[in-house]
PDB file of C-alpha atoms in Angstrom:
ATOM      1  CA  UNK A   1       4.359 -23.356  -3.394  1.00  0.00           C
ATOM      2  CA  UNK A   2       6.086 -20.299  -1.963  1.00  0.00           C
ATOM      3  CA  UNK A   3       4.258 -17.401  -0.338  1.00  0.00           C
ATOM      4  CA  UNK A   4       5.657 -13.878  -0.558  1.00  0.00           C
ATOM      5  CA  UNK A   5       4.579 -10.993   1.653  1.00  0.00           C
ATOM      6  CA  UNK A   6       5.379  -7.836  -0.318  1.00  0.00           C
ATOM      7  CA  UNK A   7       5.621  -4.738   1.854  1.00  0.00           C
ATOM      8  CA  UNK A   8       6.266  -1.141   0.926  1.00  0.00           C
ATOM      9  CA  UNK A   9       8.712   0.489   3.330  1.00  0.00           C
ATOM     10  CA  UNK A  10       7.538   2.905   6.013  1.00  0.00           C
ATOM     11  CA  UNK A  11       6.732   6.559   5.439  1.00  0.00           C
ATOM     12  CA  UNK A  12       9.661   8.817   4.484  1.00  0.00           C
ATOM     13  CA  UNK A  13      10.327  12.531   4.814  1.00  0.00           C
ATOM     14  CA  UNK A  14       9.362  13.040   1.155  1.00  0.00           C
ATOM     15  CA  UNK A  15       5.860  11.594   1.555  1.00  0.00           C
ATOM     16  CA  UNK A  16       4.233  14.771   2.861  1.00  0.00           C
ATOM     17  CA  UNK A  17       5.093  16.597  -0.373  1.00  0.00           C
ATOM     18  CA  UNK A  18       4.573  13.494  -2.542  1.00  0.00           C
ATOM     19  CA  UNK A  19       8.054  13.674  -4.040  1.00  0.00           C
ATOM     20  CA  UNK A  20       9.229  10.860  -6.274  1.00  0.00           C
ATOM     21  CA  UNK A  21      11.803   8.834  -4.337  1.00  0.00           C
ATOM     22  CA  UNK A  22      13.533   6.305  -6.548  1.00  0.00           C
ATOM     23  CA  UNK A  23      17.210   5.635  -5.879  1.00  0.00           C
ATOM     24  CA  UNK A  24      17.523   8.559  -3.450  1.00  0.00           C
ATOM     25  CA  UNK A  25      18.208   7.257   0.050  1.00  0.00           C
ATOM     26  CA  UNK A  26      15.458   9.120   1.885  1.00  0.00           C
ATOM     27  CA  UNK A  27      15.110   8.592   5.682  1.00  0.00           C
ATOM     28  CA  UNK A  28      12.031   7.338   7.475  1.00  0.00           C
ATOM     29  CA  UNK A  29       9.821   9.643   9.511  1.00  0.00           C
ATOM     30  CA  UNK A  30       8.756   8.856  13.070  1.00  0.00           C
ATOM     31  CA  UNK A  31       5.550   7.465  11.597  1.00  0.00           C
ATOM     32  CA  UNK A  32       7.602   5.312   9.239  1.00  0.00           C
ATOM     33  CA  UNK A  33       9.485   3.857  12.183  1.00  0.00           C
ATOM     34  CA  UNK A  34       6.161   3.182  13.941  1.00  0.00           C
ATOM     35  CA  UNK A  35       4.968   1.349  10.830  1.00  0.00           C
ATOM     36  CA  UNK A  36       8.126  -0.775  10.991  1.00  0.00           C
ATOM     37  CA  UNK A  37       7.294  -1.697  14.590  1.00  0.00           C
ATOM     38  CA  UNK A  38       3.730  -2.599  13.609  1.00  0.00           C
ATOM     39  CA  UNK A  39       5.117  -4.851  10.896  1.00  0.00           C
ATOM     40  CA  UNK A  40       7.360  -6.460  13.516  1.00  0.00           C
ATOM     41  CA  UNK A  41       4.361  -7.276  15.746  1.00  0.00           C
ATOM     42  CA  UNK A  42       2.745  -9.033  12.799  1.00  0.00           C
ATOM     43  CA  UNK A  43       5.973 -10.789  11.786  1.00  0.00           C
ATOM     44  CA  UNK A  44       6.451 -12.277  15.256  1.00  0.00           C
ATOM     45  CA  UNK A  45       3.611 -14.756  14.622  1.00  0.00           C
ATOM     46  CA  UNK A  46       3.670 -14.912  10.800  1.00  0.00           C
ATOM     47  CA  UNK A  47       5.786 -18.090  10.454  1.00  0.00           C
ATOM     48  CA  UNK A  48       8.232 -16.386   8.118  1.00  0.00           C
ATOM     49  CA  UNK A  49      11.122 -18.429   6.744  1.00  0.00           C
ATOM     50  CA  UNK A  50      13.187 -15.548   5.317  1.00  0.00           C
ATOM     51  CA  UNK A  51      13.314 -11.774   4.945  1.00  0.00           C
ATOM     52  CA  UNK A  52      14.701  -9.998   1.886  1.00  0.00           C
ATOM     53  CA  UNK A  53      14.970  -6.279   1.345  1.00  0.00           C
ATOM     54  CA  UNK A  54      16.008  -3.537  -1.034  1.00  0.00           C
ATOM     55  CA  UNK A  55      19.441  -2.032  -0.315  1.00  0.00           C
ATOM     56  CA  UNK A  56      17.950   1.419   0.350  1.00  0.00           C
ATOM     57  CA  UNK A  57      17.900   2.365   4.036  1.00  0.00           C
ATOM     58  CA  UNK A  58      14.158   3.062   4.150  1.00  0.00           C
ATOM     59  CA  UNK A  59      13.520  -0.584   3.238  1.00  0.00           C
ATOM     60  CA  UNK A  60      16.273  -2.047   5.421  1.00  0.00           C
ATOM     61  CA  UNK A  61      15.150  -0.048   8.469  1.00  0.00           C
ATOM     62  CA  UNK A  62      11.549  -1.124   7.902  1.00  0.00           C
ATOM     63  CA  UNK A  63      12.603  -4.773   7.738  1.00  0.00           C
ATOM     64  CA  UNK A  64      14.983  -4.720  10.707  1.00  0.00           C
ATOM     65  CA  UNK A  65      12.431  -4.839  13.567  1.00  0.00           C
ATOM     66  CA  UNK A  66      10.552  -7.661  11.812  1.00  0.00           C
ATOM     67  CA  UNK A  67      13.785  -9.613  11.449  1.00  0.00           C
ATOM     68  CA  UNK A  68      14.525  -9.150  15.153  1.00  0.00           C
ATOM     69  CA  UNK A  69      10.982 -10.187  16.088  1.00  0.00           C
ATOM     70  CA  UNK A  70      11.221 -13.535  14.331  1.00  0.00           C
ATOM     71  CA  UNK A  71      14.935 -14.229  14.762  1.00  0.00           C
ATOM     72  CA  UNK A  72      15.858 -14.034  11.093  1.00  0.00           C
ATOM     73  CA  UNK A  73      18.796 -12.354   9.394  1.00  0.00           C
ATOM     74  CA  UNK A  74      17.560 -10.029   6.625  1.00  0.00           C
ATOM     75  CA  UNK A  75      19.133 -10.462   3.194  1.00  0.00           C
ATOM     76  CA  UNK A  76      19.708  -7.576   0.782  1.00  0.00           C
ATOM     77  CA  UNK A  77      19.270  -7.922  -2.982  1.00  0.00           C
ATOM     78  CA  UNK A  78      19.983  -5.135  -5.461  1.00  0.00           C
ATOM     79  CA  UNK A  79      17.216  -6.430  -7.727  1.00  0.00           C
ATOM     80  CA  UNK A  80      14.741  -5.066  -5.169  1.00  0.00           C
ATOM     81  CA  UNK A  81      15.831  -1.441  -5.647  1.00  0.00           C
ATOM     82  CA  UNK A  82      13.120   1.075  -6.487  1.00  0.00           C
ATOM     83  CA  UNK A  83      12.989   2.310 -10.079  1.00  0.00           C
ATOM     84  CA  UNK A  84      15.302   5.129 -11.010  1.00  0.00           C
ATOM     85  CA  UNK A  85      12.978   8.040 -11.840  1.00  0.00           C
ATOM     86  CA  UNK A  86      15.610   9.959 -13.778  1.00  0.00           C
ATOM     87  CA  UNK A  87      14.793  13.649 -14.125  1.00  0.00           C
ATOM     88  CA  UNK A  88      11.733  13.119 -11.930  1.00  0.00           C
ATOM     89  CA  UNK A  89      13.813  12.113  -8.916  1.00  0.00           C
ATOM     90  CA  UNK A  90      12.982  14.254  -5.883  1.00  0.00           C
ATOM     91  CA  UNK A  91      10.315  16.244  -7.731  1.00  0.00           C
ATOM     92  CA  UNK A  92       6.589  16.664  -7.126  1.00  0.00           C
ATOM     93  CA  UNK A  93       4.020  16.313  -9.908  1.00  0.00           C
ATOM     94  CA  UNK A  94       3.759  20.108 -10.091  1.00  0.00           C
ATOM     95  CA  UNK A  95       7.537  20.390 -10.416  1.00  0.00           C
ATOM     96  CA  UNK A  96       7.475  17.990 -13.356  1.00  0.00           C
ATOM     97  CA  UNK A  97       4.584  19.810 -14.975  1.00  0.00           C
ATOM     98  CA  UNK A  98       6.704  22.957 -14.997  1.00  0.00           C
ATOM     99  CA  UNK A  99       9.955  21.322 -16.140  1.00  0.00           C
ATOM    100  CA  UNK A 100       8.813  18.750 -18.719  1.00  0.00           C
ATOM    101  CA  UNK A 101       5.027  18.952 -19.218  1.00  0.00           C
ATOM    102  CA  UNK A 102       4.886  16.866 -22.409  1.00  0.00           C
ATOM    103  CA  UNK A 103       6.947  14.043 -20.932  1.00  0.00           C
ATOM    104  CA  UNK A 104       4.791  14.063 -17.807  1.00  0.00           C
ATOM    105  CA  UNK A 105       1.586  13.872 -19.865  1.00  0.00           C
ATOM    106  CA  UNK A 106       2.995  10.920 -21.822  1.00  0.00           C
ATOM    107  CA  UNK A 107       4.026   9.218 -18.581  1.00  0.00           C
ATOM    108  CA  UNK A 108       0.568   9.600 -17.077  1.00  0.00           C
ATOM    109  CA  UNK A 109      -1.004   8.122 -20.215  1.00  0.00           C
ATOM    110  CA  UNK A 110       1.398   5.162 -20.488  1.00  0.00           C
ATOM    111  CA  UNK A 111       4.001   4.950 -17.698  1.00  0.00           C
ATOM    112  CA  UNK A 112       5.611   1.865 -19.224  1.00  0.00           C
ATOM    113  CA  UNK A 113       6.481   3.014 -22.716  1.00  0.00           C
ATOM    114  CA  UNK A 114       6.885   6.638 -21.664  1.00  0.00           C
ATOM    115  CA  UNK A 115       8.662   6.376 -18.335  1.00  0.00           C
ATOM    116  CA  UNK A 116      10.070   9.544 -16.803  1.00  0.00           C
ATOM    117  CA  UNK A 117      12.957  11.115 -18.775  1.00  0.00           C
ATOM    118  CA  UNK A 118      16.285   9.497 -18.027  1.00  0.00           C
ATOM    119  CA  UNK A 119      14.690   6.900 -15.752  1.00  0.00           C
ATOM    120  CA  UNK A 120      14.645   3.122 -15.722  1.00  0.00           C
ATOM    121  CA  UNK A 121      12.212   1.286 -17.972  1.00  0.00           C
ATOM    122  CA  UNK A 122       9.554  -0.372 -15.770  1.00  0.00           C
ATOM    123  CA  UNK A 123       9.887  -3.588 -17.782  1.00  0.00           C
ATOM    124  CA  UNK A 124      13.506  -3.919 -16.721  1.00  0.00           C
ATOM    125  CA  UNK A 125      12.571  -3.312 -13.083  1.00  0.00           C
ATOM    126  CA  UNK A 126       9.766  -5.883 -13.217  1.00  0.00           C
ATOM    127  CA  UNK A 127      12.038  -8.481 -14.777  1.00  0.00           C
ATOM    128  CA  UNK A 128      14.842  -8.038 -12.241  1.00  0.00           C
ATOM    129  CA  UNK A 129      12.439  -8.252  -9.296  1.00  0.00           C
ATOM    130  CA  UNK A 130      10.686 -11.286 -10.797  1.00  0.00           C
ATOM    131  CA  UNK A 131      14.050 -12.987 -11.261  1.00  0.00           C
ATOM    132  CA  UNK A 132      14.757 -12.470  -7.562  1.00  0.00           C
ATOM    133  CA  UNK A 133      11.448 -14.012  -6.507  1.00  0.00           C
ATOM    134  CA  UNK A 134      11.805 -16.889  -8.967  1.00  0.00           C
ATOM    135  CA  UNK A 135      15.165 -17.797  -7.451  1.00  0.00           C
ATOM    136  CA  UNK A 136      13.759 -17.614  -3.934  1.00  0.00           C
ATOM    137  CA  UNK A 137      10.766 -19.764  -4.875  1.00  0.00           C
ATOM    138  CA  UNK A 138      13.137 -22.350  -6.340  1.00  0.00           C
ATOM    139  CA  UNK A 139      15.357 -22.335  -3.255  1.00  0.00           C
ATOM    140  CA  UNK A 140      12.439 -22.326  -0.769  1.00  0.00           C
ATOM    141  CA  UNK A 141       9.605 -24.288  -2.383  1.00  0.00           C
ATOM    142  CA  UNK A 142       7.639 -24.255   0.887  1.00  0.00           C
ATOM    143  CA  UNK A 143       8.813 -20.874   2.110  1.00  0.00           C
ATOM    144  CA  UNK A 144       6.969 -17.879   3.488  1.00  0.00           C
ATOM    145  CA  UNK A 145       9.133 -14.893   2.653  1.00  0.00           C
ATOM    146  CA  UNK A 146       8.840 -11.239   3.584  1.00  0.00           C
ATOM    147  CA  UNK A 147      10.010  -8.830   0.866  1.00  0.00           C
ATOM    148  CA  UNK A 148      10.415  -5.186   1.926  1.00  0.00           C
ATOM    149  CA  UNK A 149      10.763  -2.966  -1.120  1.00  0.00           C
ATOM    150  CA  UNK A 150       9.104  -0.023  -2.861  1.00  0.00           C
ATOM    151  CA  UNK A 151       5.760   1.103  -4.240  1.00  0.00           C
ATOM    152  CA  UNK A 152       6.459   1.300  -7.965  1.00  0.00           C
ATOM    153  CA  UNK A 153       8.674  -1.778  -7.972  1.00  0.00           C
ATOM    154  CA  UNK A 154       5.993  -3.879  -6.266  1.00  0.00           C
ATOM    155  CA  UNK A 155       3.270  -2.622  -8.602  1.00  0.00           C
ATOM    156  CA  UNK A 156       5.194  -3.389 -11.794  1.00  0.00           C
ATOM    157  CA  UNK A 157       6.217  -6.748 -10.327  1.00  0.00           C
ATOM    158  CA  UNK A 158       2.583  -7.639  -9.641  1.00  0.00           C
ATOM    159  CA  UNK A 159       1.611  -6.764 -13.200  1.00  0.00           C
ATOM    160  CA  UNK A 160       4.480  -8.837 -14.590  1.00  0.00           C
ATOM    161  CA  UNK A 161       3.633 -11.896 -12.490  1.00  0.00           C
ATOM    162  CA  UNK A 162      -0.158 -11.677 -12.936  1.00  0.00           C
ATOM    163  CA  UNK A 163      -0.140 -11.039 -16.685  1.00  0.00           C
ATOM    164  CA  UNK A 164      -1.486  -7.489 -16.436  1.00  0.00           C
ATOM    165  CA  UNK A 165      -0.252  -5.054 -19.111  1.00  0.00           C
ATOM    166  CA  UNK A 166       2.567  -3.039 -17.637  1.00  0.00           C
ATOM    167  CA  UNK A 167       1.059   0.199 -18.942  1.00  0.00           C
ATOM    168  CA  UNK A 168      -1.790  -0.357 -16.456  1.00  0.00           C
ATOM    169  CA  UNK A 169       0.264  -0.570 -13.287  1.00  0.00           C
ATOM    170  CA  UNK A 170      -0.734   2.878 -12.015  1.00  0.00           C
ATOM    171  CA  UNK A 171      -4.430   2.339 -12.744  1.00  0.00           C
ATOM    172  CA  UNK A 172      -4.666  -1.291 -11.576  1.00  0.00           C
ATOM    173  CA  UNK A 173      -2.681  -0.645  -8.390  1.00  0.00           C
ATOM    174  CA  UNK A 174      -3.118   3.093  -7.757  1.00  0.00           C
ATOM    175  CA  UNK A 175      -1.595   3.006  -4.282  1.00  0.00           C
ATOM    176  CA  UNK A 176       0.277   0.716  -1.933  1.00  0.00           C
ATOM    177  CA  UNK A 177       0.146   1.873   1.661  1.00  0.00           C
ATOM    178  CA  UNK A 178       3.325   2.113   3.700  1.00  0.00           C
ATOM    179  CA  UNK A 179       3.808  -0.997   5.806  1.00  0.00           C
ATOM    180  CA  UNK A 180       0.773  -2.817   4.375  1.00  0.00           C
ATOM    181  CA  UNK A 181       0.895  -6.454   3.242  1.00  0.00           C
ATOM    182  CA  UNK A 182       0.358  -7.710  -0.294  1.00  0.00           C
ATOM    183  CA  UNK A 183       0.560 -11.494  -0.446  1.00  0.00           C
ATOM    184  CA  UNK A 184       1.199 -13.636  -3.507  1.00  0.00           C
ATOM    185  CA  UNK A 185       1.691 -17.368  -3.915  1.00  0.00           C
ATOM    186  CA  UNK A 186       3.945 -18.806  -6.598  1.00  0.00           C
ATOM    187  CA  UNK A 187       3.279 -22.435  -7.502  1.00  0.00           C
ATOM    188  CA  UNK A 188       5.105 -24.096 -10.407  1.00  0.00           C
ATOM    189  CA  UNK A 189       5.731 -20.722 -12.000  1.00  0.00           C
ATOM    190  CA  UNK A 190       2.118 -19.530 -11.650  1.00  0.00           C
ATOM    191  CA  UNK A 191       1.220 -16.585  -9.408  1.00  0.00           C
ATOM    192  CA  UNK A 192      -1.945 -16.002  -7.376  1.00  0.00           C
ATOM    193  CA  UNK A 193      -2.760 -12.756  -5.574  1.00  0.00           C
ATOM    194  CA  UNK A 194      -4.021 -13.645  -2.089  1.00  0.00           C
ATOM    195  CA  UNK A 195      -4.452 -10.196  -0.543  1.00  0.00           C
ATOM    196  CA  UNK A 196      -3.668  -6.601  -1.377  1.00  0.00           C
ATOM    197  CA  UNK A 197      -2.841  -3.648   0.888  1.00  0.00           C
ATOM    198  CA  UNK A 198      -3.811  -5.430   4.113  1.00  0.00           C
ATOM    199  CA  UNK A 199      -2.862  -3.424   7.216  1.00  0.00           C
ATOM    200  CA  UNK A 200      -0.236  -5.370   9.135  1.00  0.00           C
ATOM    201  CA  UNK A 201      -1.942  -4.636  12.465  1.00  0.00           C
ATOM    202  CA  UNK A 202      -5.167  -6.371  11.430  1.00  0.00           C
ATOM    203  CA  UNK A 203      -3.895  -8.824   8.799  1.00  0.00           C
ATOM    204  CA  UNK A 204      -5.585 -12.208   8.947  1.00  0.00           C
ATOM    205  CA  UNK A 205      -3.513 -15.379   9.500  1.00  0.00           C
ATOM    206  CA  UNK A 206      -1.802 -16.995   6.533  1.00  0.00           C
ATOM    207  CA  UNK A 207      -4.023 -18.829   4.107  1.00  0.00           C
ATOM    208  CA  UNK A 208      -3.574 -22.614   4.045  1.00  0.00           C
TER     209      UNK A 208
END
């Protein structure tokens, strides 16, 4: 079995206005950097065997203190990129409502089949992220691996691995908090959800 700790990167400068940040390389705020340090305090005693991260700087900078704390070299994998939100990139919900109201309404009803105009299909994102984790589980059958990535990517990945319809990812997992831990265990190709959105500062020890 391989345990994965899935963590959304720290807060960015677009969070206050709730702008959609997909492939845009948006910097962390001071609070985001504090969240990275909190994650590092947890990581220091978490018995991690590896750290993998999205190529975007907000994920890499969130992972870096944790890597230093446990003496691991973080690895970057392009399959952990956030979804490309197409015409929604950098916009707020109100912005989208003004620019493409019908597409936004369709997205809110079924974000899988009606993803944002010009954006990446969530199914493709889920499959690429799942392929990354499957490879890691094969290479580290007894590993405990920290994955620092992005909100929408982690939510569609969870649905894919747990057999939840992809259209439900926004309703089943309405929010992942910055820097919080979501833990899954993959055993012989089967996935169990062990905890969701656990604050790193108060996260319980690893399950046996």
